[in-house]
PDB file of C-alpha atoms and ligand atoms in Angstrom:
ATOM      1  CA  MET A   7       0.008   0.012   0.030  1.00 84.00           C
ATOM      2  CA  GLU A   8       1.457   3.409  -1.095  1.00 86.00           C
ATOM      3  CA  PHE A   9       0.378   6.599   0.511  1.00 91.00           C
ATOM      4  CA  ALA A  10       0.685   9.944  -1.299  1.00 93.00           C
ATOM      5  CA  ARG A  11       3.548  11.628   0.610  1.00 96.00           C
ATOM      6  CA  ARG A  12       5.358  14.782   1.061  1.00 96.00           C
ATOM      7  CA  GLY A  13       8.917  14.800  -0.313  1.00 97.00           C
ATOM      8  CA  VAL A  14      12.112  14.421   1.688  1.00 98.00           C
ATOM      9  CA  MET A  15      14.741  17.126   1.948  1.00 98.00           C
ATOM     10  CA  LEU A  16      17.848  14.966   1.772  1.00 98.00           C
ATOM     11  CA  VAL A  17      20.937  16.941   2.792  1.00 98.00           C
ATOM     12  CA  ILE A  18      24.293  15.337   1.920  1.00 96.00           C
ATOM     13  CA  ALA A  19      27.363  17.183   3.297  1.00 94.00           C
ATOM     14  CA  SER A  20      31.043  16.442   3.486  1.00 92.00           C
ATOM     15  CA  PRO A  21      34.420  18.113   3.239  1.00 88.00           C
ATOM     16  CA  SER A  22      35.442  18.559  -0.466  1.00 82.00           C
ATOM     17  CA  GLY A  23      36.801  15.420  -1.955  1.00 84.00           C
ATOM     18  CA  ALA A  24      35.073  12.904   0.475  1.00 89.00           C
ATOM     19  CA  GLY A  25      32.929  11.688  -2.458  1.00 88.00           C
ATOM     20  CA  LYS A  26      29.740  13.457  -1.983  1.00 90.00           C
ATOM     21  CA  SER A  27      29.366  14.536  -5.601  1.00 87.00           C
ATOM     22  CA  SER A  28      29.878  10.979  -6.896  1.00 91.00           C
ATOM     23  CA  ILE A  29      27.227   9.628  -4.400  1.00 94.00           C
ATOM     24  CA  SER A  30      24.794  12.351  -5.413  1.00 92.00           C
ATOM     25  CA  ARG A  31      25.280  11.656  -9.106  1.00 89.00           C
ATOM     26  CA  THR A  32      24.763   7.916  -8.717  1.00 92.00           C
ATOM     27  CA  LEU A  33      21.566   8.496  -6.660  1.00 93.00           C
ATOM     28  CA  PHE A  34      20.109  10.689  -9.389  1.00 87.00           C
ATOM     29  CA  ASP A  35      20.953   8.203 -12.107  1.00 90.00           C
ATOM     30  CA  GLN A  36      19.191   5.460 -10.177  1.00 91.00           C
ATOM     31  CA  ASP A  37      16.066   7.283  -8.903  1.00 93.00           C
ATOM     32  CA  PRO A  38      14.117   9.792 -11.137  1.00 90.00           C
ATOM     33  CA  ASN A  39      12.068  10.965  -8.098  1.00 92.00           C
ATOM     34  CA  ILE A  40      15.132  12.689  -6.666  1.00 94.00           C
ATOM     35  CA  LYS A  41      15.631  16.194  -7.899  1.00 91.00           C
ATOM     36  CA  LEU A  42      18.739  18.304  -7.133  1.00 92.00           C
ATOM     37  CA  SER A  43      18.328  21.654  -5.571  1.00 95.00           C
ATOM     38  CA  VAL A  44      20.486  23.796  -7.910  1.00 95.00           C
ATOM     39  CA  SER A  45      22.262  26.415  -5.896  1.00 97.00           C
ATOM     40  CA  VAL A  46      23.326  29.883  -6.973  1.00 97.00           C
ATOM     41  CA  THR A  47      27.010  30.670  -6.505  1.00 98.00           C
ATOM     42  CA  THR A  48      29.360  33.452  -7.114  1.00 98.00           C
ATOM     43  CA  ARG A  49      32.281  30.906  -7.740  1.00 96.00           C
ATOM     44  CA  SER A  50      33.549  30.747 -11.273  1.00 95.00           C
ATOM     45  CA  ARG A  51      32.369  27.881 -13.416  1.00 96.00           C
ATOM     46  CA  ARG A  52      34.734  24.825 -13.856  1.00 91.00           C
ATOM     47  CA  SER A  53      35.054  23.669 -17.447  1.00 91.00           C
ATOM     48  CA  ASP A  54      33.004  20.580 -16.845  1.00 89.00           C
ATOM     49  CA  GLU A  55      30.131  22.333 -15.201  1.00 93.00           C
ATOM     50  CA  ILE A  56      26.948  23.340 -16.909  1.00 96.00           C
ATOM     51  CA  GLU A  57      25.017  26.502 -16.015  1.00 97.00           C
ATOM     52  CA  GLY A  58      21.644  25.546 -14.568  1.00 95.00           C
ATOM     53  CA  LYS A  59      22.594  21.920 -13.999  1.00 92.00           C
ATOM     54  CA  HIS A  60      25.428  22.177 -11.474  1.00 92.00           C
ATOM     55  CA  TYR A  61      24.930  25.630 -10.339  1.00 96.00           C
ATOM     56  CA  HIS A  62      23.382  29.013 -11.432  1.00 97.00           C
ATOM     57  CA  PHE A  63      26.530  31.104 -11.761  1.00 98.00           C
ATOM     58  CA  ILE A  64      25.820  34.670 -10.747  1.00 98.00           C
ATOM     59  CA  ASP A  65      27.832  37.741  -9.687  1.00 98.00           C
ATOM     60  CA  VAL A  66      28.025  39.138  -6.214  1.00 98.00           C
ATOM     61  CA  PRO A  67      25.487  41.994  -6.696  1.00 98.00           C
ATOM     62  CA  ALA A  68      22.933  39.481  -8.065  1.00 98.00           C
ATOM     63  CA  PHE A  69      23.590  37.225  -5.101  1.00 98.00           C
ATOM     64  CA  GLU A  70      23.115  40.128  -2.671  1.00 98.00           C
ATOM     65  CA  ARG A  71      19.875  41.103  -4.367  1.00 98.00           C
ATOM     66  CA  MET A  72      18.472  37.532  -3.957  1.00 97.00           C
ATOM     67  CA  LYS A  73      19.514  37.524  -0.340  1.00 97.00           C
ATOM     68  CA  HIS A  74      17.935  40.911   0.310  1.00 97.00           C
ATOM     69  CA  ASP A  75      14.679  39.938  -1.403  1.00 97.00           C
ATOM     70  CA  GLY A  76      14.351  36.729   0.654  1.00 95.00           C
ATOM     71  CA  GLU A  77      14.820  34.491  -2.360  1.00 95.00           C
ATOM     72  CA  LEU A  78      17.289  32.314  -0.601  1.00 97.00           C
ATOM     73  CA  LEU A  79      16.211  29.560   1.836  1.00 96.00           C
ATOM     74  CA  GLU A  80      19.728  29.537   3.183  1.00 97.00           C
ATOM     75  CA  TRP A  81      23.098  30.888   2.070  1.00 98.00           C
ATOM     76  CA  ALA A  82      26.748  30.724   3.214  1.00 97.00           C
ATOM     77  CA  GLU A  83      30.235  31.789   2.321  1.00 95.00           C
ATOM     78  CA  VAL A  84      32.388  28.667   1.544  1.00 89.00           C
ATOM     79  CA  HIS A  85      36.050  28.744   0.422  1.00 81.00           C
ATOM     80  CA  GLY A  86      35.744  32.531  -0.236  1.00 89.00           C
ATOM     81  CA  ASN A  87      32.658  32.236  -2.494  1.00 96.00           C
ATOM     82  CA  LEU A  88      28.948  32.714  -1.847  1.00 98.00           C
ATOM     83  CA  TYR A  89      26.467  29.927  -2.246  1.00 98.00           C
ATOM     84  CA  GLY A  90      22.707  29.886  -1.615  1.00 98.00           C
ATOM     85  CA  THR A  91      19.597  27.714  -2.036  1.00 97.00           C
ATOM     86  CA  PRO A  92      16.867  29.403  -4.096  1.00 96.00           C
ATOM     87  CA  ARG A  93      13.607  29.184  -2.325  1.00 93.00           C
ATOM     88  CA  THR A  94      11.255  28.761  -5.357  1.00 88.00           C
ATOM     89  CA  LYS A  95      10.545  25.170  -6.356  1.00 87.00           C
ATOM     90  CA  VAL A  96      11.535  23.585  -3.012  1.00 95.00           C
ATOM     91  CA  GLU A  97       8.096  23.885  -1.397  1.00 90.00           C
ATOM     92  CA  GLU A  98       6.372  23.053  -4.779  1.00 92.00           C
ATOM     93  CA  ARG A  99       8.433  19.898  -5.140  1.00 94.00           C
ATOM     94  CA  LEU A 100       7.954  18.701  -1.609  1.00 95.00           C
ATOM     95  CA  ALA A 101       4.262  19.079  -1.894  1.00 93.00           C
ATOM     96  CA  ALA A 102       4.302  17.102  -5.220  1.00 94.00           C
ATOM     97  CA  GLY A 103       6.157  14.277  -3.442  1.00 95.00           C
ATOM     98  CA  ASN A 104       9.456  14.800  -5.015  1.00 96.00           C
ATOM     99  CA  ASP A 105      12.547  14.269  -2.883  1.00 97.00           C
ATOM    100  CA  ILE A 106      15.148  17.054  -3.066  1.00 97.00           C
ATOM    101  CA  LEU A 107      18.856  16.439  -2.709  1.00 96.00           C
ATOM    102  CA  PHE A 108      20.766  19.384  -1.155  1.00 96.00           C
ATOM    103  CA  ASP A 109      24.479  19.516  -1.625  1.00 92.00           C
ATOM    104  CA  ILE A 110      25.186  22.235   0.974  1.00 93.00           C
ATOM    105  CA  ASP A 111      27.648  22.786   3.828  1.00 90.00           C
ATOM    106  CA  PHE A 112      27.048  22.709   7.560  1.00 93.00           C
ATOM    107  CA  GLN A 113      26.149  26.396   7.812  1.00 95.00           C
ATOM    108  CA  GLY A 114      23.295  25.962   5.314  1.00 96.00           C
ATOM    109  CA  THR A 115      22.217  22.769   7.027  1.00 97.00           C
ATOM    110  CA  LEU A 116      21.909  24.616  10.355  1.00 97.00           C
ATOM    111  CA  GLN A 117      19.767  27.317   8.686  1.00 98.00           C
ATOM    112  CA  LEU A 118      17.532  24.755   7.232  1.00 98.00           C
ATOM    113  CA  TYR A 119      17.138  22.913  10.614  1.00 98.00           C
ATOM    114  CA  GLU A 120      15.708  26.236  11.882  1.00 97.00           C
ATOM    115  CA  LYS A 121      13.114  26.481   9.109  1.00 95.00           C
ATOM    116  CA  CYS A 122      12.218  22.931   8.019  1.00 94.00           C
ATOM    117  CA  ARG A 123      13.575  20.282  10.311  1.00 96.00           C
ATOM    118  CA  ALA A 124      10.550  18.024   9.944  1.00 95.00           C
ATOM    119  CA  ASP A 125      11.129  17.707   6.165  1.00 97.00           C
ATOM    120  CA  MET A 126      14.813  16.930   6.453  1.00 98.00           C
ATOM    121  CA  VAL A 127      17.146  13.982   6.727  1.00 98.00           C
ATOM    122  CA  THR A 128      20.802  14.716   6.842  1.00 98.00           C
ATOM    123  CA  VAL A 129      23.853  12.695   6.037  1.00 98.00           C
ATOM    124  CA  PHE A 130      27.528  13.518   6.593  1.00 97.00           C
ATOM    125  CA  ILE A 131      30.151  11.876   4.411  1.00 96.00           C
ATOM    126  CA  LEU A 132      33.644  11.298   5.775  1.00 96.00           C
ATOM    127  CA  PRO A 133      36.703  10.149   3.750  1.00 95.00           C
ATOM    128  CA  PRO A 134      38.267   6.825   4.898  1.00 94.00           C
ATOM    129  CA  SER A 135      41.670   8.501   5.384  1.00 95.00           C
ATOM    130  CA  ILE A 136      43.369  11.829   4.712  1.00 92.00           C
ATOM    131  CA  LYS A 137      45.678  10.151   2.171  1.00 92.00           C
ATOM    132  CA  GLU A 138      42.611   9.250   0.222  1.00 90.00           C
ATOM    133  CA  LEU A 139      41.042  12.725   0.626  1.00 91.00           C
ATOM    134  CA  LYS A 140      44.284  14.375  -0.622  1.00 88.00           C
ATOM    135  CA  SER A 141      44.561  12.177  -3.642  1.00 88.00           C
ATOM    136  CA  ARG A 142      40.868  12.784  -4.613  1.00 86.00           C
ATOM    137  CA  LEU A 143      41.397  16.504  -4.415  1.00 86.00           C
ATOM    138  CA  GLU A 144      44.583  16.264  -6.500  1.00 85.00           C
ATOM    139  CA  ARG A 145      42.795  14.244  -9.116  1.00 81.00           C
ATOM    140  CA  ARG A 146      40.569  17.299  -9.718  1.00 71.00           C
ATOM    141  CA  ALA A 147      43.238  18.717 -11.899  1.00 60.00           C
ATOM    142  CA  GLN A 148      41.415  22.040 -12.381  1.00 67.00           C
ATOM    143  CA  ASP A 149      41.881  23.285  -8.839  1.00 68.00           C
ATOM    144  CA  SER A 150      45.303  24.989  -8.199  1.00 81.00           C
ATOM    145  CA  LYS A 151      47.639  23.868  -5.463  1.00 84.00           C
ATOM    146  CA  GLU A 152      46.542  26.812  -3.309  1.00 86.00           C
ATOM    147  CA  THR A 153      42.944  25.756  -3.749  1.00 83.00           C
ATOM    148  CA  ILE A 154      43.750  22.196  -2.769  1.00 85.00           C
ATOM    149  CA  ASP A 155      45.681  23.331   0.268  1.00 88.00           C
ATOM    150  CA  ARG A 156      42.860  25.553   1.333  1.00 84.00           C
ATOM    151  CA  ARG A 157      40.297  22.880   0.902  1.00 84.00           C
ATOM    152  CA  LEU A 158      42.388  20.435   3.001  1.00 89.00           C
ATOM    153  CA  SER A 159      42.622  22.881   5.892  1.00 90.00           C
ATOM    154  CA  ASN A 160      38.903  23.630   5.553  1.00 86.00           C
ATOM    155  CA  ALA A 161      38.186  19.949   5.552  1.00 90.00           C
ATOM    156  CA  ARG A 162      39.671  19.748   9.070  1.00 92.00           C
ATOM    157  CA  LEU A 163      37.249  22.400  10.244  1.00 91.00           C
ATOM    158  CA  GLU A 164      34.208  21.000   8.295  1.00 90.00           C
ATOM    159  CA  MET A 165      34.719  17.608   9.892  1.00 93.00           C
ATOM    160  CA  GLU A 166      34.046  19.023  13.381  1.00 93.00           C
ATOM    161  CA  HIS A 167      30.367  19.206  12.236  1.00 95.00           C
ATOM    162  CA  TYR A 168      29.732  15.510  11.794  1.00 96.00           C
ATOM    163  CA  SER A 169      27.718  15.386  15.024  1.00 97.00           C
ATOM    164  CA  GLU A 170      25.091  17.860  13.616  1.00 97.00           C
ATOM    165  CA  TYR A 171      23.887  15.253  11.100  1.00 98.00           C
ATOM    166  CA  ASP A 172      21.355  12.432  11.487  1.00 98.00           C
ATOM    167  CA  TYR A 173      23.673   9.884   9.733  1.00 98.00           C
ATOM    168  CA  VAL A 174      27.410   9.580   9.088  1.00 98.00           C
ATOM    169  CA  ILE A 175      28.847   7.438   6.341  1.00 98.00           C
ATOM    170  CA  VAL A 176      32.557   6.728   5.871  1.00 97.00           C
ATOM    171  CA  ASN A 177      32.883   6.585   2.110  1.00 96.00           C
ATOM    172  CA  GLU A 178      35.245   3.680   1.506  1.00 95.00           C
ATOM    173  CA  ASP A 179      33.349   2.221  -1.383  1.00 95.00           C
ATOM    174  CA  LEU A 180      31.075   4.241  -3.622  1.00 94.00           C
ATOM    175  CA  GLU A 181      28.428   1.498  -4.265  1.00 95.00           C
ATOM    176  CA  GLN A 182      28.224   0.661  -0.538  1.00 97.00           C
ATOM    177  CA  SER A 183      27.872   4.353   0.406  1.00 97.00           C
ATOM    178  CA  CYS A 184      25.109   4.751  -2.191  1.00 96.00           C
ATOM    179  CA  SER A 185      23.297   1.763  -0.976  1.00 97.00           C
ATOM    180  CA  ARG A 186      23.460   3.245   2.611  1.00 98.00           C
ATOM    181  CA  VAL A 187      22.113   6.527   1.424  1.00 97.00           C
ATOM    182  CA  ARG A 188      19.286   4.701  -0.483  1.00 97.00           C
ATOM    183  CA  SER A 189      18.387   2.917   2.722  1.00 97.00           C
ATOM    184  CA  ILE A 190      18.271   6.139   4.737  1.00 98.00           C
ATOM    185  CA  LEU A 191      16.157   7.679   2.011  1.00 97.00           C
ATOM    186  CA  ALA A 192      13.807   4.702   1.912  1.00 97.00           C
ATOM    187  CA  ALA A 193      13.218   4.875   5.610  1.00 97.00           C
ATOM    188  CA  ALA A 194      12.726   8.624   5.519  1.00 97.00           C
ATOM    189  CA  ARG A 195      10.067   8.222   2.836  1.00 97.00           C
ATOM    190  CA  LEU A 196       8.057   6.083   5.212  1.00 96.00           C
ATOM    191  CA  GLN A 197       8.108   8.453   8.172  1.00 96.00           C
ATOM    192  CA  ARG A 198       4.632   9.039   9.485  1.00 95.00           C
ATOM    193  CA  PRO A 199       4.445  12.863   9.197  1.00 93.00           C
ATOM    194  CA  ARG A 200       5.133  12.565   5.449  1.00 95.00           C
ATOM    195  CA  LEU A 201       2.189  10.333   4.682  1.00 95.00           C
ATOM    196  CA  LEU A 202      -0.566  12.569   3.481  1.00 93.00           C
ATOM    197  CA  GLN A 203      -3.697  10.386   3.776  1.00 92.00           C
ATOM    198  CA  LEU A 204      -2.782   8.426   6.859  1.00 95.00           C
ATOM    199  CA  ASP A 205      -5.392  10.073   9.091  1.00 95.00           C
ATOM    200  CA  LYS A 206      -8.135   9.380   6.640  1.00 95.00           C
ATOM    201  CA  PHE A 207      -6.911   5.717   6.203  1.00 96.00           C
ATOM    202  CA  VAL A 208      -7.007   5.122  10.004  1.00 97.00           C
ATOM    203  CA  LYS A 209     -10.415   6.756  10.294  1.00 97.00           C
ATOM    204  CA  ASP A 210     -11.771   4.543   7.489  1.00 97.00           C
ATOM    205  CA  LEU A 211     -10.415   1.464   9.253  1.00 98.00           C
ATOM    206  CA  GLN A 212     -12.186   2.578  12.461  1.00 98.00           C
ATOM    207  CA  ASP A 213     -15.404   3.225  10.587  1.00 98.00           C
ATOM    208  CA  GLN A 214     -15.238  -0.275   9.120  1.00 98.00           C
ATOM    209  CA  ILE A 215     -14.896  -1.702  12.644  1.00 98.00           C
ATOM    210  CA  ASP A 216     -17.845   0.384  13.827  1.00 98.00           C
ATOM    211  CA  SER A 217     -19.980  -0.811  11.041  1.00 98.00           C
ATOM    212  CA  LEU A 218     -19.319  -4.549  11.625  1.00 96.00           C
TER     213      LEU A 218
HETATM  214  P1  5GP B 315      32.064  23.462  -4.724  1.00 78.24           P
HETATM  215  O1  5GP B 315      32.641  24.904  -4.947  1.00 78.24           O
HETATM  216  O2  5GP B 315      33.141  22.466  -4.567  1.00 78.24           O
HETATM  217  O3  5GP B 315      31.009  23.123  -5.759  1.00 78.24           O
HETATM  218  O4  5GP B 315      31.309  23.563  -3.347  1.00 78.24           O
HETATM  219  C1  5GP B 315      31.961  23.939  -2.242  1.00 78.24           C
HETATM  220  C2  5GP B 315      31.039  23.801  -0.936  1.00 78.24           C
HETATM  221  O5  5GP B 315      29.903  24.607  -1.078  1.00 78.24           O
HETATM  222  C3  5GP B 315      30.551  22.314  -0.779  1.00 78.24           C
HETATM  223  O6  5GP B 315      30.743  21.870   0.560  1.00 78.24           O
HETATM  224  C4  5GP B 315      29.052  22.484  -1.064  1.00 78.24           C
HETATM  225  O7  5GP B 315      28.272  21.576  -0.336  1.00 78.24           O
HETATM  226  C5  5GP B 315      28.806  23.901  -0.628  1.00 78.24           C
HETATM  227  N1  5GP B 315      27.573  24.424  -1.166  1.00 78.24           N
HETATM  228  C6  5GP B 315      27.212  24.357  -2.524  1.00 78.24           C
HETATM  229  N2  5GP B 315      25.992  24.902  -2.688  1.00 78.24           N
HETATM  230  C7  5GP B 315      25.618  25.440  -1.489  1.00 78.24           C
HETATM  231  C8  5GP B 315      24.487  26.198  -1.063  1.00 78.24           C
HETATM  232  O8  5GP B 315      23.520  26.533  -1.771  1.00 78.24           O
HETATM  233  N3  5GP B 315      24.474  26.513   0.269  1.00 78.24           N
HETATM  234  C9  5GP B 315      25.454  26.196   1.148  1.00 78.24           C
HETATM  235  N4  5GP B 315      25.426  26.556   2.406  1.00 78.24           N
HETATM  236  N5  5GP B 315      26.539  25.533   0.772  1.00 78.24           N
HETATM  237  C10 5GP B 315      26.626  25.092  -0.544  1.00 78.24           C
END
């Protein structure tokens, strides 16, 4: 029996290079019901990134305007650039029963906790070792040595926030990590407050007892 349900806000966070992007990509490919929340950012576009798919790339004045006009559900400065989640579409998609994946940092997660905790499930991804984290960052050839060094020292700080998340996954193996996230999402989809017609269903069951 399937109830119509409200969507899940699935937040996946991690230090850069821990494998969050690969996990997110695999989840999308496997489940058409999951939509990505496409953030706005003032960071410059990497050559493999597509406007509107990975991010909406905007300048600082446009970002400030969106912030001022209340168009951002949350926002943060990360690695010297501004990032934010556009508010439009999120509520619409949740009401339509679509799950939304948020690739945002801990600052954004804390802001969403204030606003929409009941809709959220949060997962923090850790690398299995720093050796592995460093080599994953180095494989992203597009980032300069300074960027890699900055991301490594930020990773140390970001890791302190693991305890603010509902689940923590050590990403040793991509397929195993994806399977764990899928299990978390499957359970979240079944949480009672998300099931829209549950009250009516129980009332109908009771009416049927009454009419026996
Ligand atoms: P990158 O520049 O590598 O794409 O992302 C850098 C960091 O910014 C990542 O940790 C990512 O999760 C975070 N980030 C991306 N979009 C948002 C957003 O809309 N809000 C917040 N708070 N963080 C974001």
